[in-house]
Amino acid sequence: MFEWEKLGRIYNPHDFEDRPEWMFEFAQAPSTVIFDDFVRVYLGTRPKRDPNGQYVTYTSFIDLDRNNLFNIINIAKEPVLQ
């Protein structure tokens, strides 16, 4: 049986002051693709609420060093879909 081992938070947009406006907060619904040298984590992220208090979610990604999954080696510059 699979046993989950919680290791802590790997990514939070608030940890990066130079993040783009569309990646203001949240890193939700992660899904991974494993490559030879890195692990790409696709996730949902959001800009600030609009004037009506509504959010739009954008698909983004971060790339993690396959040998050290706490080492972020790349963060998407633009949403995956626009």
PDB file of N, CA and C in Angstrom:
ATOM      1  N   MET A   1       0.836  -1.182   0.000  1.00  0.00           N
ATOM      2  CA  MET A   1       0.000   0.000   0.000  1.00  0.00           C
ATOM      3  C   MET A   1       0.883   1.248   0.000  1.00  0.00           C
ATOM      4  N   PHE A   2       0.467   2.237  -0.750  1.00  0.00           N
ATOM      5  CA  PHE A   2       1.201   3.494  -0.846  1.00  0.00           C
ATOM      6  C   PHE A   2       1.066   4.279   0.449  1.00  0.00           C
ATOM      7  N   GLU A   3       2.184   4.811   0.929  1.00  0.00           N
ATOM      8  CA  GLU A   3       2.164   5.673   2.114  1.00  0.00           C
ATOM      9  C   GLU A   3       2.707   7.035   1.735  1.00  0.00           C
ATOM     10  N   TRP A   4       1.933   8.065   2.003  1.00  0.00           N
ATOM     11  CA  TRP A   4       2.310   9.439   1.686  1.00  0.00           C
ATOM     12  C   TRP A   4       3.244   9.969   2.755  1.00  0.00           C
ATOM     13  N   GLU A   5       4.324  10.592   2.330  1.00  0.00           N
ATOM     14  CA  GLU A   5       5.243  11.229   3.265  1.00  0.00           C
ATOM     15  C   GLU A   5       5.245  12.726   2.978  1.00  0.00           C
ATOM     16  N   LYS A   6       4.675  13.500   3.867  1.00  0.00           N
ATOM     17  CA  LYS A   6       4.590  14.942   3.678  1.00  0.00           C
ATOM     18  C   LYS A   6       5.962  15.563   3.941  1.00  0.00           C
ATOM     19  N   LEU A   7       6.474  16.289   2.931  1.00  0.00           N
ATOM     20  CA  LEU A   7       7.798  16.898   3.042  1.00  0.00           C
ATOM     21  C   LEU A   7       7.745  18.416   3.164  1.00  0.00           C
ATOM     22  N   GLY A   8       6.588  19.005   2.956  1.00  0.00           N
ATOM     23  CA  GLY A   8       6.457  20.451   3.066  1.00  0.00           C
ATOM     24  C   GLY A   8       6.156  21.106   1.736  1.00  0.00           C
ATOM     25  N   ARG A   9       6.054  22.400   1.763  1.00  0.00           N
ATOM     26  CA  ARG A   9       5.705  23.180   0.577  1.00  0.00           C
ATOM     27  C   ARG A   9       6.921  23.320  -0.337  1.00  0.00           C
ATOM     28  N   ILE A  10       6.687  23.133  -1.617  1.00  0.00           N
ATOM     29  CA  ILE A  10       7.745  23.283  -2.609  1.00  0.00           C
ATOM     30  C   ILE A  10       7.631  24.622  -3.326  1.00  0.00           C
ATOM     31  N   TYR A  11       6.407  25.045  -3.632  1.00  0.00           N
ATOM     32  CA  TYR A  11       6.226  26.272  -4.411  1.00  0.00           C
ATOM     33  C   TYR A  11       5.011  27.054  -3.931  1.00  0.00           C
ATOM     34  N   ASN A  12       5.197  28.353  -3.798  1.00  0.00           N
ATOM     35  CA  ASN A  12       4.118  29.288  -3.497  1.00  0.00           C
ATOM     36  C   ASN A  12       4.440  30.572  -4.259  1.00  0.00           C
ATOM     37  N   PRO A  13       3.539  31.053  -5.129  1.00  0.00           N
ATOM     38  CA  PRO A  13       3.835  32.270  -5.889  1.00  0.00           C
ATOM     39  C   PRO A  13       4.237  33.456  -5.015  1.00  0.00           C
ATOM     40  N   HIS A  14       3.721  33.538  -3.803  1.00  0.00           N
ATOM     41  CA  HIS A  14       4.045  34.659  -2.918  1.00  0.00           C
ATOM     42  C   HIS A  14       5.521  34.689  -2.519  1.00  0.00           C
ATOM     43  N   ASP A  15       6.226  33.585  -2.691  1.00  0.00           N
ATOM     44  CA  ASP A  15       7.648  33.539  -2.352  1.00  0.00           C
ATOM     45  C   ASP A  15       8.522  34.238  -3.397  1.00  0.00           C
ATOM     46  N   PHE A  16       7.923  34.640  -4.522  1.00  0.00           N
ATOM     47  CA  PHE A  16       8.674  35.223  -5.631  1.00  0.00           C
ATOM     48  C   PHE A  16       8.144  36.624  -5.929  1.00  0.00           C
ATOM     49  N   GLU A  17       8.903  37.638  -5.529  1.00  0.00           N
ATOM     50  CA  GLU A  17       8.456  39.026  -5.707  1.00  0.00           C
ATOM     51  C   GLU A  17       8.351  39.427  -7.175  1.00  0.00           C
ATOM     52  N   ASP A  18       9.141  38.815  -8.045  1.00  0.00           N
ATOM     53  CA  ASP A  18       9.128  39.185  -9.462  1.00  0.00           C
ATOM     54  C   ASP A  18       8.166  38.339 -10.291  1.00  0.00           C
ATOM     55  N   ARG A  19       7.196  37.715  -9.645  1.00  0.00           N
ATOM     56  CA  ARG A  19       6.243  36.874 -10.365  1.00  0.00           C
ATOM     57  C   ARG A  19       5.354  37.736 -11.267  1.00  0.00           C
ATOM     58  N   PRO A  20       4.883  37.175 -12.393  1.00  0.00           N
ATOM     59  CA  PRO A  20       3.996  37.936 -13.271  1.00  0.00           C
ATOM     60  C   PRO A  20       2.633  38.163 -12.611  1.00  0.00           C
ATOM     61  N   GLU A  21       1.907  39.165 -13.080  1.00  0.00           N
ATOM     62  CA  GLU A  21       0.599  39.502 -12.497  1.00  0.00           C
ATOM     63  C   GLU A  21      -0.391  38.347 -12.581  1.00  0.00           C
ATOM     64  N   TRP A  22      -0.337  37.570 -13.651  1.00  0.00           N
ATOM     65  CA  TRP A  22      -1.285  36.470 -13.814  1.00  0.00           C
ATOM     66  C   TRP A  22      -0.969  35.302 -12.874  1.00  0.00           C
ATOM     67  N   MET A  23       0.167  35.356 -12.214  1.00  0.00           N
ATOM     68  CA  MET A  23       0.584  34.307 -11.286  1.00  0.00           C
ATOM     69  C   MET A  23       0.687  34.896  -9.876  1.00  0.00           C
ATOM     70  N   PHE A  24      -0.327  35.643  -9.483  1.00  0.00           N
ATOM     71  CA  PHE A  24      -0.271  36.363  -8.217  1.00  0.00           C
ATOM     72  C   PHE A  24      -0.395  35.442  -7.005  1.00  0.00           C
ATOM     73  N   GLU A  25      -1.292  34.468  -7.072  1.00  0.00           N
ATOM     74  CA  GLU A  25      -1.482  33.586  -5.924  1.00  0.00           C
ATOM     75  C   GLU A  25      -1.986  32.213  -6.353  1.00  0.00           C
ATOM     76  N   PHE A  26      -1.965  31.317  -5.435  1.00  0.00           N
ATOM     77  CA  PHE A  26      -2.409  29.935  -5.578  1.00  0.00           C
ATOM     78  C   PHE A  26      -1.467  29.105  -6.440  1.00  0.00           C
ATOM     79  N   ALA A  27      -1.343  27.858  -6.085  1.00  0.00           N
ATOM     80  CA  ALA A  27      -0.656  26.835  -6.864  1.00  0.00           C
ATOM     81  C   ALA A  27      -1.453  25.569  -6.595  1.00  0.00           C
ATOM     82  N   GLN A  28      -2.485  25.368  -7.396  1.00  0.00           N
ATOM     83  CA  GLN A  28      -3.450  24.317  -7.087  1.00  0.00           C
ATOM     84  C   GLN A  28      -3.544  23.268  -8.187  1.00  0.00           C
ATOM     85  N   ALA A  29      -4.068  22.110  -7.834  1.00  0.00           N
ATOM     86  CA  ALA A  29      -4.306  20.997  -8.753  1.00  0.00           C
ATOM     87  C   ALA A  29      -3.045  20.586  -9.514  1.00  0.00           C
ATOM     88  N   PRO A  30      -1.954  20.277  -8.815  1.00  0.00           N
ATOM     89  CA  PRO A  30      -0.712  19.920  -9.512  1.00  0.00           C
ATOM     90  C   PRO A  30      -0.823  18.598 -10.273  1.00  0.00           C
ATOM     91  N   SER A  31      -0.124  18.555 -11.382  1.00  0.00           N
ATOM     92  CA  SER A  31      -0.022  17.347 -12.192  1.00  0.00           C
ATOM     93  C   SER A  31       1.393  17.308 -12.762  1.00  0.00           C
ATOM     94  N   THR A  32       2.046  16.172 -12.719  1.00  0.00           N
ATOM     95  CA  THR A  32       3.462  16.112 -13.084  1.00  0.00           C
ATOM     96  C   THR A  32       3.726  15.330 -14.369  1.00  0.00           C
ATOM     97  N   VAL A  33       4.800  15.723 -15.036  1.00  0.00           N
ATOM     98  CA  VAL A  33       5.360  14.986 -16.164  1.00  0.00           C
ATOM     99  C   VAL A  33       6.846  14.832 -15.855  1.00  0.00           C
ATOM    100  N   ILE A  34       7.340  13.604 -15.893  1.00  0.00           N
ATOM    101  CA  ILE A  34       8.731  13.334 -15.533  1.00  0.00           C
ATOM    102  C   ILE A  34       9.581  13.230 -16.798  1.00  0.00           C
ATOM    103  N   PHE A  35      10.597  14.085 -16.882  1.00  0.00           N
ATOM    104  CA  PHE A  35      11.567  14.075 -17.975  1.00  0.00           C
ATOM    105  C   PHE A  35      12.879  13.488 -17.448  1.00  0.00           C
ATOM    106  N   ASP A  36      13.862  13.309 -18.323  1.00  0.00           N
ATOM    107  CA  ASP A  36      15.138  12.730 -17.901  1.00  0.00           C
ATOM    108  C   ASP A  36      15.839  13.570 -16.837  1.00  0.00           C
ATOM    109  N   ASP A  37      15.849  14.906 -17.013  1.00  0.00           N
ATOM    110  CA  ASP A  37      16.616  15.786 -16.128  1.00  0.00           C
ATOM    111  C   ASP A  37      15.784  16.605 -15.155  1.00  0.00           C
ATOM    112  N   PHE A  38      14.487  16.683 -15.375  1.00  0.00           N
ATOM    113  CA  PHE A  38      13.654  17.518 -14.514  1.00  0.00           C
ATOM    114  C   PHE A  38      12.241  16.965 -14.437  1.00  0.00           C
ATOM    115  N   VAL A  39      11.489  17.479 -13.494  1.00  0.00           N
ATOM    116  CA  VAL A  39      10.077  17.138 -13.334  1.00  0.00           C
ATOM    117  C   VAL A  39       9.284  18.418 -13.568  1.00  0.00           C
ATOM    118  N   ARG A  40       8.366  18.384 -14.522  1.00  0.00           N
ATOM    119  CA  ARG A  40       7.513  19.550 -14.776  1.00  0.00           C
ATOM    120  C   ARG A  40       6.216  19.363 -13.999  1.00  0.00           C
ATOM    121  N   VAL A  41       5.872  20.372 -13.221  1.00  0.00           N
ATOM    122  CA  VAL A  41       4.636  20.351 -12.447  1.00  0.00           C
ATOM    123  C   VAL A  41       3.704  21.406 -13.030  1.00  0.00           C
ATOM    124  N   TYR A  42       2.627  20.945 -13.655  1.00  0.00           N
ATOM    125  CA  TYR A  42       1.596  21.861 -14.143  1.00  0.00           C
ATOM    126  C   TYR A  42       0.680  22.176 -12.972  1.00  0.00           C
ATOM    127  N   LEU A  43       0.226  23.427 -12.906  1.00  0.00           N
ATOM    128  CA  LEU A  43      -0.621  23.838 -11.789  1.00  0.00           C
ATOM    129  C   LEU A  43      -1.506  25.000 -12.203  1.00  0.00           C
ATOM    130  N   GLY A  44      -2.541  25.210 -11.426  1.00  0.00           N
ATOM    131  CA  GLY A  44      -3.429  26.344 -11.636  1.00  0.00           C
ATOM    132  C   GLY A  44      -2.985  27.504 -10.765  1.00  0.00           C
ATOM    133  N   THR A  45      -2.976  28.695 -11.332  1.00  0.00           N
ATOM    134  CA  THR A  45      -2.580  29.887 -10.593  1.00  0.00           C
ATOM    135  C   THR A  45      -3.508  31.030 -10.984  1.00  0.00           C
ATOM    136  N   ARG A  46      -3.581  32.049 -10.156  1.00  0.00           N
ATOM    137  CA  ARG A  46      -4.550  33.122 -10.382  1.00  0.00           C
ATOM    138  C   ARG A  46      -3.938  34.505 -10.211  1.00  0.00           C
ATOM    139  N   PRO A  47      -4.455  35.472 -10.990  1.00  0.00           N
ATOM    140  CA  PRO A  47      -4.106  36.870 -10.728  1.00  0.00           C
ATOM    141  C   PRO A  47      -4.958  37.370  -9.560  1.00  0.00           C
ATOM    142  N   LYS A  48      -4.833  38.637  -9.245  1.00  0.00           N
ATOM    143  CA  LYS A  48      -5.701  39.225  -8.223  1.00  0.00           C
ATOM    144  C   LYS A  48      -7.151  39.162  -8.698  1.00  0.00           C
ATOM    145  N   ARG A  49      -8.085  39.243  -7.752  1.00  0.00           N
ATOM    146  CA  ARG A  49      -9.507  39.245  -8.112  1.00  0.00           C
ATOM    147  C   ARG A  49      -9.826  40.439  -9.007  1.00  0.00           C
ATOM    148  N   ASP A  50     -10.821  40.250  -9.882  1.00  0.00           N
ATOM    149  CA  ASP A  50     -11.257  41.367 -10.715  1.00  0.00           C
ATOM    150  C   ASP A  50     -12.164  42.291  -9.895  1.00  0.00           C
ATOM    151  N   PRO A  51     -12.621  43.408 -10.458  1.00  0.00           N
ATOM    152  CA  PRO A  51     -13.449  44.347  -9.688  1.00  0.00           C
ATOM    153  C   PRO A  51     -14.734  43.737  -9.128  1.00  0.00           C
ATOM    154  N   ASN A  52     -15.212  42.637  -9.729  1.00  0.00           N
ATOM    155  CA  ASN A  52     -16.415  41.961  -9.232  1.00  0.00           C
ATOM    156  C   ASN A  52     -16.097  40.889  -8.198  1.00  0.00           C
ATOM    157  N   GLY A  53     -14.834  40.767  -7.830  1.00  0.00           N
ATOM    158  CA  GLY A  53     -14.431  39.765  -6.849  1.00  0.00           C
ATOM    159  C   GLY A  53     -14.254  38.372  -7.420  1.00  0.00           C
ATOM    160  N   GLN A  54     -14.196  38.261  -8.741  1.00  0.00           N
ATOM    161  CA  GLN A  54     -14.069  36.966  -9.401  1.00  0.00           C
ATOM    162  C   GLN A  54     -12.611  36.686  -9.769  1.00  0.00           C
ATOM    163  N   TYR A  55     -12.290  35.414  -9.857  1.00  0.00           N
ATOM    164  CA  TYR A  55     -10.954  34.977 -10.260  1.00  0.00           C
ATOM    165  C   TYR A  55     -10.995  34.366 -11.652  1.00  0.00           C
ATOM    166  N   VAL A  56      -9.857  34.373 -12.303  1.00  0.00           N
ATOM    167  CA  VAL A  56      -9.606  33.598 -13.507  1.00  0.00           C
ATOM    168  C   VAL A  56      -8.406  32.724 -13.169  1.00  0.00           C
ATOM    169  N   THR A  57      -8.472  31.454 -13.517  1.00  0.00           N
ATOM    170  CA  THR A  57      -7.351  30.556 -13.253  1.00  0.00           C
ATOM    171  C   THR A  57      -6.590  30.293 -14.549  1.00  0.00           C
ATOM    172  N   TYR A  58      -5.277  30.369 -14.474  1.00  0.00           N
ATOM    173  CA  TYR A  58      -4.413  30.090 -15.616  1.00  0.00           C
ATOM    174  C   TYR A  58      -3.595  28.840 -15.333  1.00  0.00           C
ATOM    175  N   THR A  59      -3.374  28.050 -16.379  1.00  0.00           N
ATOM    176  CA  THR A  59      -2.495  26.896 -16.256  1.00  0.00           C
ATOM    177  C   THR A  59      -1.059  27.367 -16.419  1.00  0.00           C
ATOM    178  N   SER A  60      -0.225  26.958 -15.500  1.00  0.00           N
ATOM    179  CA  SER A  60       1.180  27.340 -15.496  1.00  0.00           C
ATOM    180  C   SER A  60       2.014  26.094 -15.231  1.00  0.00           C
ATOM    181  N   PHE A  61       3.308  26.279 -15.072  1.00  0.00           N
ATOM    182  CA  PHE A  61       4.162  25.157 -14.687  1.00  0.00           C
ATOM    183  C   PHE A  61       5.412  25.660 -14.000  1.00  0.00           C
ATOM    184  N   ILE A  62       6.006  24.768 -13.239  1.00  0.00           N
ATOM    185  CA  ILE A  62       7.344  24.959 -12.699  1.00  0.00           C
ATOM    186  C   ILE A  62       8.133  23.700 -13.035  1.00  0.00           C
ATOM    187  N   ASP A  63       9.430  23.851 -13.215  1.00  0.00           N
ATOM    188  CA  ASP A  63      10.309  22.708 -13.445  1.00  0.00           C
ATOM    189  C   ASP A  63      11.184  22.516 -12.219  1.00  0.00           C
ATOM    190  N   LEU A  64      11.264  21.279 -11.765  1.00  0.00           N
ATOM    191  CA  LEU A  64      12.044  20.934 -10.582  1.00  0.00           C
ATOM    192  C   LEU A  64      13.216  20.049 -10.976  1.00  0.00           C
ATOM    193  N   ASP A  65      14.327  20.257 -10.325  1.00  0.00           N
ATOM    194  CA  ASP A  65      15.508  19.414 -10.517  1.00  0.00           C
ATOM    195  C   ASP A  65      15.142  17.987 -10.118  1.00  0.00           C
ATOM    196  N   ARG A  66      15.356  17.061 -11.002  1.00  0.00           N
ATOM    197  CA  ARG A  66      14.960  15.674 -10.717  1.00  0.00           C
ATOM    198  C   ARG A  66      15.746  15.075  -9.543  1.00  0.00           C
ATOM    199  N   ASN A  67      16.955  15.576  -9.297  1.00  0.00           N
ATOM    200  CA  ASN A  67      17.768  15.065  -8.196  1.00  0.00           C
ATOM    201  C   ASN A  67      17.490  15.756  -6.871  1.00  0.00           C
ATOM    202  N   ASN A  68      16.799  16.896  -6.931  1.00  0.00           N
ATOM    203  CA  ASN A  68      16.440  17.635  -5.717  1.00  0.00           C
ATOM    204  C   ASN A  68      15.129  18.363  -5.997  1.00  0.00           C
ATOM    205  N   LEU A  69      14.029  17.744  -5.658  1.00  0.00           N
ATOM    206  CA  LEU A  69      12.720  18.284  -6.011  1.00  0.00           C
ATOM    207  C   LEU A  69      12.367  19.575  -5.286  1.00  0.00           C
ATOM    208  N   PHE A  70      13.195  20.025  -4.374  1.00  0.00           N
ATOM    209  CA  PHE A  70      12.988  21.319  -3.724  1.00  0.00           C
ATOM    210  C   PHE A  70      13.688  22.445  -4.492  1.00  0.00           C
ATOM    211  N   ASN A  71      14.447  22.097  -5.531  1.00  0.00           N
ATOM    212  CA  ASN A  71      15.178  23.076  -6.335  1.00  0.00           C
ATOM    213  C   ASN A  71      14.370  23.412  -7.588  1.00  0.00           C
ATOM    214  N   ILE A  72      13.788  24.613  -7.622  1.00  0.00           N
ATOM    215  CA  ILE A  72      13.027  25.069  -8.784  1.00  0.00           C
ATOM    216  C   ILE A  72      14.019  25.613  -9.809  1.00  0.00           C
ATOM    217  N   ILE A  73      14.028  25.021 -11.006  1.00  0.00           N
ATOM    218  CA  ILE A  73      14.987  25.433 -12.031  1.00  0.00           C
ATOM    219  C   ILE A  73      14.353  26.305 -13.116  1.00  0.00           C
ATOM    220  N   ASN A  74      13.029  26.340 -13.170  1.00  0.00           N
ATOM    221  CA  ASN A  74      12.357  27.165 -14.173  1.00  0.00           C
ATOM    222  C   ASN A  74      10.920  27.414 -13.732  1.00  0.00           C
ATOM    223  N   ILE A  75      10.440  28.630 -14.010  1.00  0.00           N
ATOM    224  CA  ILE A  75       9.042  28.990 -13.768  1.00  0.00           C
ATOM    225  C   ILE A  75       8.501  29.554 -15.070  1.00  0.00           C
ATOM    226  N   ALA A  76       7.306  29.134 -15.462  1.00  0.00           N
ATOM    227  CA  ALA A  76       6.708  29.597 -16.717  1.00  0.00           C
ATOM    228  C   ALA A  76       6.676  31.118 -16.785  1.00  0.00           C
ATOM    229  N   LYS A  77       6.995  31.649 -17.937  1.00  0.00           N
ATOM    230  CA  LYS A  77       6.975  33.103 -18.152  1.00  0.00           C
ATOM    231  C   LYS A  77       5.597  33.589 -18.597  1.00  0.00           C
ATOM    232  N   GLU A  78       4.828  32.679 -19.217  1.00  0.00           N
ATOM    233  CA  GLU A  78       3.485  32.979 -19.707  1.00  0.00           C
ATOM    234  C   GLU A  78       2.578  31.802 -19.386  1.00  0.00           C
ATOM    235  N   PRO A  79       1.259  32.020 -19.341  1.00  0.00           N
ATOM    236  CA  PRO A  79       0.346  30.892 -19.133  1.00  0.00           C
ATOM    237  C   PRO A  79       0.490  29.867 -20.259  1.00  0.00           C
ATOM    238  N   VAL A  80       0.215  28.618 -19.955  1.00  0.00           N
ATOM    239  CA  VAL A  80       0.281  27.562 -20.965  1.00  0.00           C
ATOM    240  C   VAL A  80      -0.747  27.833 -22.062  1.00  0.00           C
ATOM    241  N   LEU A  81      -1.951  28.234 -21.677  1.00  0.00           N
ATOM    242  CA  LEU A  81      -3.022  28.607 -22.613  1.00  0.00           C
ATOM    243  C   LEU A  81      -3.454  30.031 -22.323  1.00  0.00           C
ATOM    244  N   GLN A  82      -3.778  30.767 -23.372  1.00  0.00           N
ATOM    245  CA  GLN A  82      -4.256  32.142 -23.159  1.00  0.00           C
ATOM    246  C   GLN A  82      -5.573  32.366 -23.847  1.00  0.00           C
TER     247      GLN A  82
END
